[in-house]
Amino acid sequence: MKKIYLLLLVIGVAFGSCKKDSNDDPKNKDPEKDPIAGCMDEMAQNYNAEATEDDGNCEYLAATTSEKRKVVLEDFTGVKCQWCPDGHRRALELQASYPDDVILLAVHAKAYGTPYGSDPNLVTSYADALVLQSRVAGYPAGTVNRYQFNASKGAAPYFAQNDNGLALSRGGWKPAGQYVLDLSSPVNVAVKSEYDEASKTATITTELYYTESVGSTNKLNVAITESGIMTKQAEAGKGIVDYQQDNVLRELVTGQWGEDISETEAGTRIQRTHTYTVQSEQVLENLEVVVFVAEGQENIYTGARTSLK
């Protein structure tokens, strides 16, 4: 009998030692006695919903230190413009010189954008207003950050703009871009995109951080561009050729002139979320998200881009 008792006692102790201590479960911890350290800011990339004590290690999309501006070049173009391929080449060369700091938007406008035969129509409903604002006098033309260079010191001669508009001839894109790259931006911009295969929809998260106060309402613009589109194209000295169209503006998710950003004081962090559903004729792998912040309809401070997927 004594042996049986000892055996039962040993078994009881063994089972008791295997039992999970309820205090090991974070859900049973007393926040005051057993704080859970982690990032408690919902805008941070490493936000911890269970954290009860901020560990000071939150990670964000947008940096907090002041940065130089990035170039946002809107290239007004079309398939029936024989000098437009030269404009595309110059734009790509500028981007190649500053690959992380130059963003391209090829805006196909109605004057030269009517497609050949059954080619895809690359003209968007936003082109006319952009052309009107920029006062485009001939194609190709472009705006560099929708910046008014005529009012800038040392802007002439390559920065000359027609009728005090924003459009520059293609010869002015490079020097104008170099001028902008040397300017500081009052706001840092970052973007990421998460794609859902089932719905063919991307969720786009844009984050802004103001390093300086600007004292006015800004505009956040979210655009979709597509590359690798094959069309017929008029080209000087070559006639009508098969041509690859890149960085084509396909959609302005936030509308013609963007959406308001009213909190523009130094130290302000803002996060906005938008969605975009890929169209049947579009190639997912060729789509990019472009975001930029402007003073209003003009003066783009800076921007960012990422693949849609």
PDB file of C-alpha atoms in Angstrom:
ATOM      1  CA  MET A   1       0.000   0.000   0.000  1.00  0.00           C
ATOM      2  CA  LYS A   2       2.838   2.329   0.869  1.00  0.00           C
ATOM      3  CA  LYS A   3       4.443   1.718  -2.541  1.00  0.00           C
ATOM      4  CA  ILE A   4       1.155   2.485  -4.325  1.00  0.00           C
ATOM      5  CA  TYR A   5       0.822   5.761  -2.401  1.00  0.00           C
ATOM      6  CA  LEU A   6       4.341   6.840  -3.322  1.00  0.00           C
ATOM      7  CA  LEU A   7       3.714   5.994  -6.986  1.00  0.00           C
ATOM      8  CA  LEU A   8       0.530   8.093  -7.069  1.00  0.00           C
ATOM      9  CA  LEU A   9       2.367  10.957  -5.389  1.00  0.00           C
ATOM     10  CA  VAL A  10       5.143  10.896  -8.025  1.00  0.00           C
ATOM     11  CA  ILE A  11       2.588  10.857 -10.879  1.00  0.00           C
ATOM     12  CA  GLY A  12       0.719  13.773  -9.343  1.00  0.00           C
ATOM     13  CA  VAL A  13       3.878  15.836  -9.047  1.00  0.00           C
ATOM     14  CA  ALA A  14       4.841  15.035 -12.649  1.00  0.00           C
ATOM     15  CA  PHE A  15       1.466  16.112 -14.037  1.00  0.00           C
ATOM     16  CA  GLY A  16       1.489  19.194 -11.861  1.00  0.00           C
ATOM     17  CA  SER A  17       4.882  20.261 -13.209  1.00  0.00           C
ATOM     18  CA  CYS A  18       3.610  19.970 -16.815  1.00  0.00           C
ATOM     19  CA  LYS A  19       0.644  22.253 -16.231  1.00  0.00           C
ATOM     20  CA  LYS A  20       1.042  25.644 -17.989  1.00  0.00           C
ATOM     21  CA  ASP A  21       1.321  28.596 -15.700  1.00  0.00           C
ATOM     22  CA  SER A  22      -1.510  30.979 -16.611  1.00  0.00           C
ATOM     23  CA  ASN A  23       0.834  33.867 -15.881  1.00  0.00           C
ATOM     24  CA  ASP A  24       2.904  32.886 -18.956  1.00  0.00           C
ATOM     25  CA  ASP A  25       0.045  33.942 -21.239  1.00  0.00           C
ATOM     26  CA  PRO A  26       0.363  37.672 -22.196  1.00  0.00           C
ATOM     27  CA  LYS A  27      -3.421  37.955 -22.015  1.00  0.00           C
ATOM     28  CA  ASN A  28      -3.298  37.157 -18.300  1.00  0.00           C
ATOM     29  CA  LYS A  29      -0.558  39.631 -17.465  1.00  0.00           C
ATOM     30  CA  ASP A  30      -1.371  42.601 -15.281  1.00  0.00           C
ATOM     31  CA  PRO A  31      -0.382  45.673 -17.364  1.00  0.00           C
ATOM     32  CA  GLU A  32       0.652  47.545 -14.225  1.00  0.00           C
ATOM     33  CA  LYS A  33       2.795  44.716 -12.846  1.00  0.00           C
ATOM     34  CA  ASP A  34       3.885  43.052 -16.115  1.00  0.00           C
ATOM     35  CA  PRO A  35       4.030  45.695 -18.910  1.00  0.00           C
ATOM     36  CA  ILE A  36       4.366  44.535 -22.522  1.00  0.00           C
ATOM     37  CA  ALA A  37       6.956  46.649 -24.322  1.00  0.00           C
ATOM     38  CA  GLY A  38       6.449  47.575 -27.961  1.00  0.00           C
ATOM     39  CA  CYS A  39       5.530  50.310 -30.436  1.00  0.00           C
ATOM     40  CA  MET A  40       2.152  51.856 -29.552  1.00  0.00           C
ATOM     41  CA  ASP A  41       1.749  54.239 -32.523  1.00  0.00           C
ATOM     42  CA  GLU A  42      -0.829  52.874 -34.974  1.00  0.00           C
ATOM     43  CA  MET A  43       0.836  54.697 -37.887  1.00  0.00           C
ATOM     44  CA  ALA A  44       4.125  52.863 -37.330  1.00  0.00           C
ATOM     45  CA  GLN A  45       5.114  49.874 -39.435  1.00  0.00           C
ATOM     46  CA  ASN A  46       5.874  47.802 -36.321  1.00  0.00           C
ATOM     47  CA  TYR A  47       2.782  48.761 -34.296  1.00  0.00           C
ATOM     48  CA  ASN A  48       2.046  46.237 -31.521  1.00  0.00           C
ATOM     49  CA  ALA A  49      -1.621  46.149 -30.561  1.00  0.00           C
ATOM     50  CA  GLU A  50      -0.837  44.236 -27.349  1.00  0.00           C
ATOM     51  CA  ALA A  51       1.853  46.651 -26.128  1.00  0.00           C
ATOM     52  CA  THR A  52       1.154  48.508 -22.878  1.00  0.00           C
ATOM     53  CA  GLU A  53       4.479  50.332 -22.651  1.00  0.00           C
ATOM     54  CA  ASP A  54       6.084  52.177 -25.566  1.00  0.00           C
ATOM     55  CA  ASP A  55       9.642  50.963 -26.135  1.00  0.00           C
ATOM     56  CA  GLY A  56      10.624  54.005 -28.222  1.00  0.00           C
ATOM     57  CA  ASN A  57      11.461  51.896 -31.273  1.00  0.00           C
ATOM     58  CA  CYS A  58       8.618  52.720 -33.663  1.00  0.00           C
ATOM     59  CA  GLU A  59       9.491  52.443 -37.354  1.00  0.00           C
ATOM     60  CA  TYR A  60       7.887  54.681 -39.997  1.00  0.00           C
ATOM     61  CA  LEU A  61       7.661  54.915 -43.778  1.00  0.00           C
ATOM     62  CA  ALA A  62       8.655  58.600 -43.983  1.00  0.00           C
ATOM     63  CA  ALA A  63      11.910  59.872 -42.496  1.00  0.00           C
ATOM     64  CA  THR A  64      11.991  62.688 -39.943  1.00  0.00           C
ATOM     65  CA  THR A  65      15.169  64.418 -41.096  1.00  0.00           C
ATOM     66  CA  SER A  66      15.006  67.113 -43.772  1.00  0.00           C
ATOM     67  CA  GLU A  67      15.517  65.862 -47.331  1.00  0.00           C
ATOM     68  CA  LYS A  68      16.151  67.395 -50.758  1.00  0.00           C
ATOM     69  CA  ARG A  69      13.337  67.520 -53.282  1.00  0.00           C
ATOM     70  CA  LYS A  70      12.733  64.806 -55.825  1.00  0.00           C
ATOM     71  CA  VAL A  71      12.010  65.705 -59.451  1.00  0.00           C
ATOM     72  CA  VAL A  72       8.506  65.069 -60.771  1.00  0.00           C
ATOM     73  CA  LEU A  73       8.622  65.469 -64.555  1.00  0.00           C
ATOM     74  CA  GLU A  74       5.303  65.552 -66.426  1.00  0.00           C
ATOM     75  CA  ASP A  75       6.151  64.817 -70.059  1.00  0.00           C
ATOM     76  CA  PHE A  76       3.359  66.013 -72.379  1.00  0.00           C
ATOM     77  CA  THR A  77       3.502  63.637 -75.305  1.00  0.00           C
ATOM     78  CA  GLY A  78       1.584  61.614 -77.870  1.00  0.00           C
ATOM     79  CA  VAL A  79       1.920  58.880 -80.454  1.00  0.00           C
ATOM     80  CA  LYS A  80       1.572  61.288 -83.403  1.00  0.00           C
ATOM     81  CA  CYS A  81       4.326  63.642 -82.266  1.00  0.00           C
ATOM     82  CA  GLN A  82       7.533  62.927 -84.197  1.00  0.00           C
ATOM     83  CA  TRP A  83       9.844  64.600 -81.674  1.00  0.00           C
ATOM     84  CA  CYS A  84       8.197  63.019 -78.619  1.00  0.00           C
ATOM     85  CA  PRO A  85      10.499  59.945 -78.657  1.00  0.00           C
ATOM     86  CA  ASP A  86      13.417  62.349 -78.235  1.00  0.00           C
ATOM     87  CA  GLY A  87      11.585  63.792 -75.236  1.00  0.00           C
ATOM     88  CA  HIS A  88      11.148  60.287 -73.797  1.00  0.00           C
ATOM     89  CA  ARG A  89      14.869  59.640 -74.264  1.00  0.00           C
ATOM     90  CA  ARG A  90      15.846  62.835 -72.471  1.00  0.00           C
ATOM     91  CA  ALA A  91      13.466  62.071 -69.611  1.00  0.00           C
ATOM     92  CA  LEU A  92      14.906  58.570 -69.202  1.00  0.00           C
ATOM     93  CA  GLU A  93      18.452  59.928 -69.319  1.00  0.00           C
ATOM     94  CA  LEU A  94      17.624  62.357 -66.525  1.00  0.00           C
ATOM     95  CA  GLN A  95      16.155  59.516 -64.477  1.00  0.00           C
ATOM     96  CA  ALA A  96      19.186  57.327 -65.163  1.00  0.00           C
ATOM     97  CA  SER A  97      21.437  60.090 -63.819  1.00  0.00           C
ATOM     98  CA  TYR A  98      19.404  60.311 -60.613  1.00  0.00           C
ATOM     99  CA  PRO A  99      17.579  56.952 -60.396  1.00  0.00           C
ATOM    100  CA  ASP A 100      16.236  57.421 -56.871  1.00  0.00           C
ATOM    101  CA  ASP A 101      15.304  61.065 -57.276  1.00  0.00           C
ATOM    102  CA  VAL A 102      13.475  61.449 -60.614  1.00  0.00           C
ATOM    103  CA  ILE A 103       9.834  60.459 -61.165  1.00  0.00           C
ATOM    104  CA  LEU A 104       8.363  60.406 -64.676  1.00  0.00           C
ATOM    105  CA  LEU A 105       4.757  60.842 -65.789  1.00  0.00           C
ATOM    106  CA  ALA A 106       4.094  60.608 -69.536  1.00  0.00           C
ATOM    107  CA  VAL A 107       0.870  62.541 -70.125  1.00  0.00           C
ATOM    108  CA  HIS A 108      -0.607  61.621 -73.509  1.00  0.00           C
ATOM    109  CA  ALA A 109      -2.718  64.551 -74.645  1.00  0.00           C
ATOM    110  CA  LYS A 110      -5.517  64.610 -77.217  1.00  0.00           C
ATOM    111  CA  ALA A 111      -3.729  66.808 -79.742  1.00  0.00           C
ATOM    112  CA  TYR A 112      -1.222  64.077 -80.539  1.00  0.00           C
ATOM    113  CA  GLY A 113      -2.595  61.164 -78.555  1.00  0.00           C
ATOM    114  CA  THR A 114      -5.191  59.750 -80.961  1.00  0.00           C
ATOM    115  CA  PRO A 115      -4.120  56.111 -81.371  1.00  0.00           C
ATOM    116  CA  TYR A 116      -3.261  54.429 -84.652  1.00  0.00           C
ATOM    117  CA  GLY A 117      -5.855  51.853 -85.706  1.00  0.00           C
ATOM    118  CA  SER A 118      -6.663  49.423 -82.882  1.00  0.00           C
ATOM    119  CA  ASP A 119      -3.792  50.549 -80.647  1.00  0.00           C
ATOM    120  CA  PRO A 120      -4.655  51.283 -77.005  1.00  0.00           C
ATOM    121  CA  ASN A 121      -5.765  54.832 -76.257  1.00  0.00           C
ATOM    122  CA  LEU A 122      -3.268  56.297 -73.802  1.00  0.00           C
ATOM    123  CA  VAL A 123      -5.025  59.650 -73.360  1.00  0.00           C
ATOM    124  CA  THR A 124      -6.569  60.185 -69.916  1.00  0.00           C
ATOM    125  CA  SER A 125      -9.429  62.462 -68.941  1.00  0.00           C
ATOM    126  CA  TYR A 126      -6.958  64.497 -66.871  1.00  0.00           C
ATOM    127  CA  ALA A 127      -4.748  65.569 -69.783  1.00  0.00           C
ATOM    128  CA  ASP A 128      -6.696  68.609 -70.969  1.00  0.00           C
ATOM    129  CA  ALA A 129      -6.637  70.392 -67.596  1.00  0.00           C
ATOM    130  CA  LEU A 130      -2.937  69.657 -67.126  1.00  0.00           C
ATOM    131  CA  VAL A 131      -2.128  70.987 -70.602  1.00  0.00           C
ATOM    132  CA  LEU A 132      -4.196  74.118 -69.978  1.00  0.00           C
ATOM    133  CA  GLN A 133      -2.516  74.805 -66.650  1.00  0.00           C
ATOM    134  CA  SER A 134       0.956  74.298 -68.102  1.00  0.00           C
ATOM    135  CA  ARG A 135       0.258  76.396 -71.226  1.00  0.00           C
ATOM    136  CA  VAL A 136       1.846  73.880 -73.535  1.00  0.00           C
ATOM    137  CA  ALA A 137       2.744  75.579 -76.821  1.00  0.00           C
ATOM    138  CA  GLY A 138       4.271  72.606 -78.638  1.00  0.00           C
ATOM    139  CA  TYR A 139       5.037  68.928 -78.184  1.00  0.00           C
ATOM    140  CA  PRO A 140       6.942  67.486 -76.505  1.00  0.00           C
ATOM    141  CA  ALA A 141       6.889  69.799 -73.492  1.00  0.00           C
ATOM    142  CA  GLY A 142       7.131  69.153 -69.795  1.00  0.00           C
ATOM    143  CA  THR A 143       6.743  70.566 -66.336  1.00  0.00           C
ATOM    144  CA  VAL A 144       9.428  70.024 -63.729  1.00  0.00           C
ATOM    145  CA  ASN A 145       7.685  69.971 -60.359  1.00  0.00           C
ATOM    146  CA  ARG A 146       5.118  72.409 -61.798  1.00  0.00           C
ATOM    147  CA  TYR A 147       7.653  74.996 -60.742  1.00  0.00           C
ATOM    148  CA  GLN A 148       7.577  78.594 -61.944  1.00  0.00           C
ATOM    149  CA  PHE A 149      11.215  79.076 -62.959  1.00  0.00           C
ATOM    150  CA  ASN A 150      10.744  82.519 -64.461  1.00  0.00           C
ATOM    151  CA  ALA A 151      10.610  83.885 -60.931  1.00  0.00           C
ATOM    152  CA  SER A 152      13.817  82.041 -59.941  1.00  0.00           C
ATOM    153  CA  LYS A 153      17.237  83.583 -59.843  1.00  0.00           C
ATOM    154  CA  GLY A 154      19.397  82.480 -62.767  1.00  0.00           C
ATOM    155  CA  ALA A 155      16.555  80.619 -64.464  1.00  0.00           C
ATOM    156  CA  ALA A 156      17.223  81.768 -68.033  1.00  0.00           C
ATOM    157  CA  PRO A 157      17.801  80.715 -70.730  1.00  0.00           C
ATOM    158  CA  TYR A 158      16.908  77.032 -70.595  1.00  0.00           C
ATOM    159  CA  PHE A 159      14.189  77.531 -67.999  1.00  0.00           C
ATOM    160  CA  ALA A 160      12.165  79.928 -70.152  1.00  0.00           C
ATOM    161  CA  GLN A 161       8.450  79.165 -69.907  1.00  0.00           C
ATOM    162  CA  ASN A 162       5.752  80.174 -72.358  1.00  0.00           C
ATOM    163  CA  ASP A 163       3.452  83.044 -71.324  1.00  0.00           C
ATOM    164  CA  ASN A 164       4.433  82.621 -67.676  1.00  0.00           C
ATOM    165  CA  GLY A 165       3.124  79.067 -67.803  1.00  0.00           C
ATOM    166  CA  LEU A 166       4.823  75.993 -66.412  1.00  0.00           C
ATOM    167  CA  ALA A 167       5.771  74.156 -69.619  1.00  0.00           C
ATOM    168  CA  LEU A 168       9.430  73.768 -70.582  1.00  0.00           C
ATOM    169  CA  SER A 169      10.893  72.569 -73.856  1.00  0.00           C
ATOM    170  CA  ARG A 170      12.742  69.258 -73.594  1.00  0.00           C
ATOM    171  CA  GLY A 171      16.111  71.039 -73.655  1.00  0.00           C
ATOM    172  CA  GLY A 172      15.292  72.604 -70.309  1.00  0.00           C
ATOM    173  CA  TRP A 173      14.297  69.447 -68.426  1.00  0.00           C
ATOM    174  CA  LYS A 174      17.786  68.452 -67.323  1.00  0.00           C
ATOM    175  CA  PRO A 175      19.008  71.832 -66.014  1.00  0.00           C
ATOM    176  CA  ALA A 176      15.619  72.491 -64.451  1.00  0.00           C
ATOM    177  CA  GLY A 177      15.714  69.076 -62.778  1.00  0.00           C
ATOM    178  CA  GLN A 178      19.202  69.704 -61.424  1.00  0.00           C
ATOM    179  CA  TYR A 179      17.990  73.045 -60.068  1.00  0.00           C
ATOM    180  CA  VAL A 180      15.079  71.372 -58.231  1.00  0.00           C
ATOM    181  CA  LEU A 181      17.249  68.579 -56.809  1.00  0.00           C
ATOM    182  CA  ASP A 182      19.263  71.187 -54.939  1.00  0.00           C
ATOM    183  CA  LEU A 183      16.199  72.576 -53.152  1.00  0.00           C
ATOM    184  CA  SER A 184      15.123  71.327 -49.733  1.00  0.00           C
ATOM    185  CA  SER A 185      11.607  69.959 -49.267  1.00  0.00           C
ATOM    186  CA  PRO A 186       9.450  70.950 -46.287  1.00  0.00           C
ATOM    187  CA  VAL A 187       7.839  67.511 -46.337  1.00  0.00           C
ATOM    188  CA  ASN A 188       9.113  63.947 -46.706  1.00  0.00           C
ATOM    189  CA  VAL A 189       6.980  61.513 -48.701  1.00  0.00           C
ATOM    190  CA  ALA A 190       6.996  57.708 -48.684  1.00  0.00           C
ATOM    191  CA  VAL A 191       4.650  55.099 -50.150  1.00  0.00           C
ATOM    192  CA  LYS A 192       4.008  51.354 -50.066  1.00  0.00           C
ATOM    193  CA  SER A 193       1.511  49.154 -51.909  1.00  0.00           C
ATOM    194  CA  GLU A 194       0.002  45.811 -50.918  1.00  0.00           C
ATOM    195  CA  TYR A 195      -1.733  43.833 -53.654  1.00  0.00           C
ATOM    196  CA  ASP A 196      -4.592  41.358 -53.217  1.00  0.00           C
ATOM    197  CA  GLU A 197      -4.647  38.758 -55.999  1.00  0.00           C
ATOM    198  CA  ALA A 198      -8.256  37.718 -55.412  1.00  0.00           C
ATOM    199  CA  SER A 199      -9.774  41.183 -55.838  1.00  0.00           C
ATOM    200  CA  LYS A 200      -7.004  42.516 -58.123  1.00  0.00           C
ATOM    201  CA  THR A 201      -6.899  45.534 -55.840  1.00  0.00           C
ATOM    202  CA  ALA A 202      -3.917  47.336 -54.356  1.00  0.00           C
ATOM    203  CA  THR A 203      -4.045  49.130 -51.026  1.00  0.00           C
ATOM    204  CA  ILE A 204      -1.744  52.140 -51.235  1.00  0.00           C
ATOM    205  CA  THR A 205      -0.402  53.709 -48.044  1.00  0.00           C
ATOM    206  CA  THR A 206       1.188  57.158 -48.278  1.00  0.00           C
ATOM    207  CA  GLU A 207       2.960  58.778 -45.370  1.00  0.00           C
ATOM    208  CA  LEU A 208       4.020  62.415 -45.035  1.00  0.00           C
ATOM    209  CA  TYR A 209       6.230  64.007 -42.423  1.00  0.00           C
ATOM    210  CA  TYR A 210       6.598  67.795 -42.310  1.00  0.00           C
ATOM    211  CA  THR A 211      10.083  68.940 -41.357  1.00  0.00           C
ATOM    212  CA  GLU A 212       9.071  72.591 -41.839  1.00  0.00           C
ATOM    213  CA  SER A 213       5.805  74.472 -41.423  1.00  0.00           C
ATOM    214  CA  VAL A 214       4.359  75.713 -44.718  1.00  0.00           C
ATOM    215  CA  GLY A 215       1.329  77.601 -43.424  1.00  0.00           C
ATOM    216  CA  SER A 216      -1.073  76.605 -46.197  1.00  0.00           C
ATOM    217  CA  THR A 217      -3.184  73.688 -47.366  1.00  0.00           C
ATOM    218  CA  ASN A 218      -1.262  71.231 -49.534  1.00  0.00           C
ATOM    219  CA  LYS A 219      -2.481  68.663 -52.059  1.00  0.00           C
ATOM    220  CA  LEU A 220      -1.657  64.955 -51.957  1.00  0.00           C
ATOM    221  CA  ASN A 221      -1.678  63.323 -55.391  1.00  0.00           C
ATOM    222  CA  VAL A 222      -1.708  59.569 -55.977  1.00  0.00           C
ATOM    223  CA  ALA A 223      -1.194  58.447 -59.579  1.00  0.00           C
ATOM    224  CA  ILE A 224      -0.901  55.140 -61.429  1.00  0.00           C
ATOM    225  CA  THR A 225       1.540  54.771 -64.325  1.00  0.00           C
ATOM    226  CA  GLU A 226       2.120  51.890 -66.727  1.00  0.00           C
ATOM    227  CA  SER A 227       5.176  50.931 -68.776  1.00  0.00           C
ATOM    228  CA  GLY A 228       5.814  48.387 -71.514  1.00  0.00           C
ATOM    229  CA  ILE A 229       2.807  49.340 -73.659  1.00  0.00           C
ATOM    230  CA  MET A 230       3.445  48.648 -77.360  1.00  0.00           C
ATOM    231  CA  THR A 231       1.933  51.062 -79.901  1.00  0.00           C
ATOM    232  CA  LYS A 232       2.650  52.659 -83.240  1.00  0.00           C
ATOM    233  CA  GLN A 233       4.597  55.893 -82.863  1.00  0.00           C
ATOM    234  CA  ALA A 234       5.624  58.674 -85.235  1.00  0.00           C
ATOM    235  CA  GLU A 235       9.362  59.300 -84.903  1.00  0.00           C
ATOM    236  CA  ALA A 236      11.484  61.890 -86.655  1.00  0.00           C
ATOM    237  CA  GLY A 237      13.595  60.356 -89.426  1.00  0.00           C
ATOM    238  CA  LYS A 238      11.993  56.925 -89.029  1.00  0.00           C
ATOM    239  CA  GLY A 239       8.319  57.402 -89.893  1.00  0.00           C
ATOM    240  CA  ILE A 240       5.754  55.229 -88.106  1.00  0.00           C
ATOM    241  CA  VAL A 241       7.471  52.628 -85.935  1.00  0.00           C
ATOM    242  CA  ASP A 242       6.617  50.009 -83.323  1.00  0.00           C
ATOM    243  CA  TYR A 243       7.351  51.666 -80.015  1.00  0.00           C
ATOM    244  CA  GLN A 244       7.335  50.918 -76.285  1.00  0.00           C
ATOM    245  CA  GLN A 245       5.522  53.523 -74.217  1.00  0.00           C
ATOM    246  CA  ASP A 246       6.720  53.836 -70.614  1.00  0.00           C
ATOM    247  CA  ASN A 247       5.619  55.732 -67.490  1.00  0.00           C
ATOM    248  CA  VAL A 248       2.215  56.452 -69.057  1.00  0.00           C
ATOM    249  CA  LEU A 249      -0.216  58.231 -66.747  1.00  0.00           C
ATOM    250  CA  ARG A 250      -3.201  55.892 -66.388  1.00  0.00           C
ATOM    251  CA  GLU A 251      -5.093  57.260 -63.414  1.00  0.00           C
ATOM    252  CA  LEU A 252      -5.106  60.022 -60.812  1.00  0.00           C
ATOM    253  CA  VAL A 253      -6.559  58.154 -57.846  1.00  0.00           C
ATOM    254  CA  THR A 254      -6.999  61.361 -55.846  1.00  0.00           C
ATOM    255  CA  GLY A 255      -8.625  63.277 -58.704  1.00  0.00           C
ATOM    256  CA  GLN A 256      -7.428  66.059 -60.998  1.00  0.00           C
ATOM    257  CA  TRP A 257      -5.597  68.141 -58.400  1.00  0.00           C
ATOM    258  CA  GLY A 258      -5.298  65.826 -55.399  1.00  0.00           C
ATOM    259  CA  GLU A 259      -6.831  65.852 -51.937  1.00  0.00           C
ATOM    260  CA  ASP A 260      -6.363  68.409 -49.186  1.00  0.00           C
ATOM    261  CA  ILE A 261      -3.689  68.177 -46.519  1.00  0.00           C
ATOM    262  CA  SER A 262      -4.562  70.876 -43.993  1.00  0.00           C
ATOM    263  CA  GLU A 263      -2.191  69.950 -41.136  1.00  0.00           C
ATOM    264  CA  THR A 264       1.126  71.235 -42.450  1.00  0.00           C
ATOM    265  CA  GLU A 265       2.988  72.226 -39.301  1.00  0.00           C
ATOM    266  CA  ALA A 266       6.535  71.029 -38.603  1.00  0.00           C
ATOM    267  CA  GLY A 267       6.549  67.685 -36.778  1.00  0.00           C
ATOM    268  CA  THR A 268       3.207  66.564 -38.234  1.00  0.00           C
ATOM    269  CA  ARG A 269       2.980  62.993 -39.520  1.00  0.00           C
ATOM    270  CA  ILE A 270       0.086  62.134 -41.829  1.00  0.00           C
ATOM    271  CA  GLN A 271      -0.945  58.790 -43.280  1.00  0.00           C
ATOM    272  CA  ARG A 272      -3.509  58.267 -46.047  1.00  0.00           C
ATOM    273  CA  THR A 273      -4.793  55.051 -47.604  1.00  0.00           C
ATOM    274  CA  HIS A 274      -6.225  54.603 -51.121  1.00  0.00           C
ATOM    275  CA  THR A 275      -7.142  51.634 -53.275  1.00  0.00           C
ATOM    276  CA  TYR A 276      -6.749  50.903 -56.972  1.00  0.00           C
ATOM    277  CA  THR A 277      -8.218  48.010 -58.929  1.00  0.00           C
ATOM    278  CA  VAL A 278      -6.152  46.811 -61.877  1.00  0.00           C
ATOM    279  CA  GLN A 279      -8.015  47.044 -65.196  1.00  0.00           C
ATOM    280  CA  SER A 280      -8.327  44.049 -67.524  1.00  0.00           C
ATOM    281  CA  GLU A 281      -6.136  45.600 -70.227  1.00  0.00           C
ATOM    282  CA  GLN A 282      -3.333  46.500 -67.815  1.00  0.00           C
ATOM    283  CA  VAL A 283      -0.268  44.402 -66.996  1.00  0.00           C
ATOM    284  CA  LEU A 284       0.151  44.249 -63.231  1.00  0.00           C
ATOM    285  CA  GLU A 285       3.929  43.914 -63.289  1.00  0.00           C
ATOM    286  CA  ASN A 286       4.212  47.113 -65.366  1.00  0.00           C
ATOM    287  CA  LEU A 287       2.190  49.309 -63.003  1.00  0.00           C
ATOM    288  CA  GLU A 288       3.688  51.802 -60.570  1.00  0.00           C
ATOM    289  CA  VAL A 289       2.284  54.066 -57.884  1.00  0.00           C
ATOM    290  CA  VAL A 290       3.482  57.668 -57.967  1.00  0.00           C
ATOM    291  CA  VAL A 291       2.680  60.038 -55.108  1.00  0.00           C
ATOM    292  CA  PHE A 292       3.573  63.695 -54.723  1.00  0.00           C
ATOM    293  CA  VAL A 293       2.698  66.701 -52.578  1.00  0.00           C
ATOM    294  CA  ALA A 294       2.081  70.112 -54.104  1.00  0.00           C
ATOM    295  CA  GLU A 295       1.595  73.566 -52.647  1.00  0.00           C
ATOM    296  CA  GLY A 296      -1.721  73.690 -54.520  1.00  0.00           C
ATOM    297  CA  GLN A 297      -2.111  72.970 -58.210  1.00  0.00           C
ATOM    298  CA  GLU A 298       1.503  74.095 -58.702  1.00  0.00           C
ATOM    299  CA  ASN A 299       4.889  73.808 -56.983  1.00  0.00           C
ATOM    300  CA  ILE A 300       5.330  70.109 -56.276  1.00  0.00           C
ATOM    301  CA  TYR A 301       7.527  69.785 -53.197  1.00  0.00           C
ATOM    302  CA  THR A 302       8.594  66.183 -53.670  1.00  0.00           C
ATOM    303  CA  GLY A 303       7.311  62.699 -54.422  1.00  0.00           C
ATOM    304  CA  ALA A 304       7.899  58.959 -54.234  1.00  0.00           C
ATOM    305  CA  ARG A 305       7.140  55.870 -56.295  1.00  0.00           C
ATOM    306  CA  THR A 306       6.875  52.111 -55.890  1.00  0.00           C
ATOM    307  CA  SER A 307       5.591  49.114 -57.839  1.00  0.00           C
ATOM    308  CA  LEU A 308       1.871  48.477 -57.468  1.00  0.00           C
ATOM    309  CA  LYS A 309       2.409  44.817 -56.597  1.00  0.00           C
TER     310      LYS A 309
END
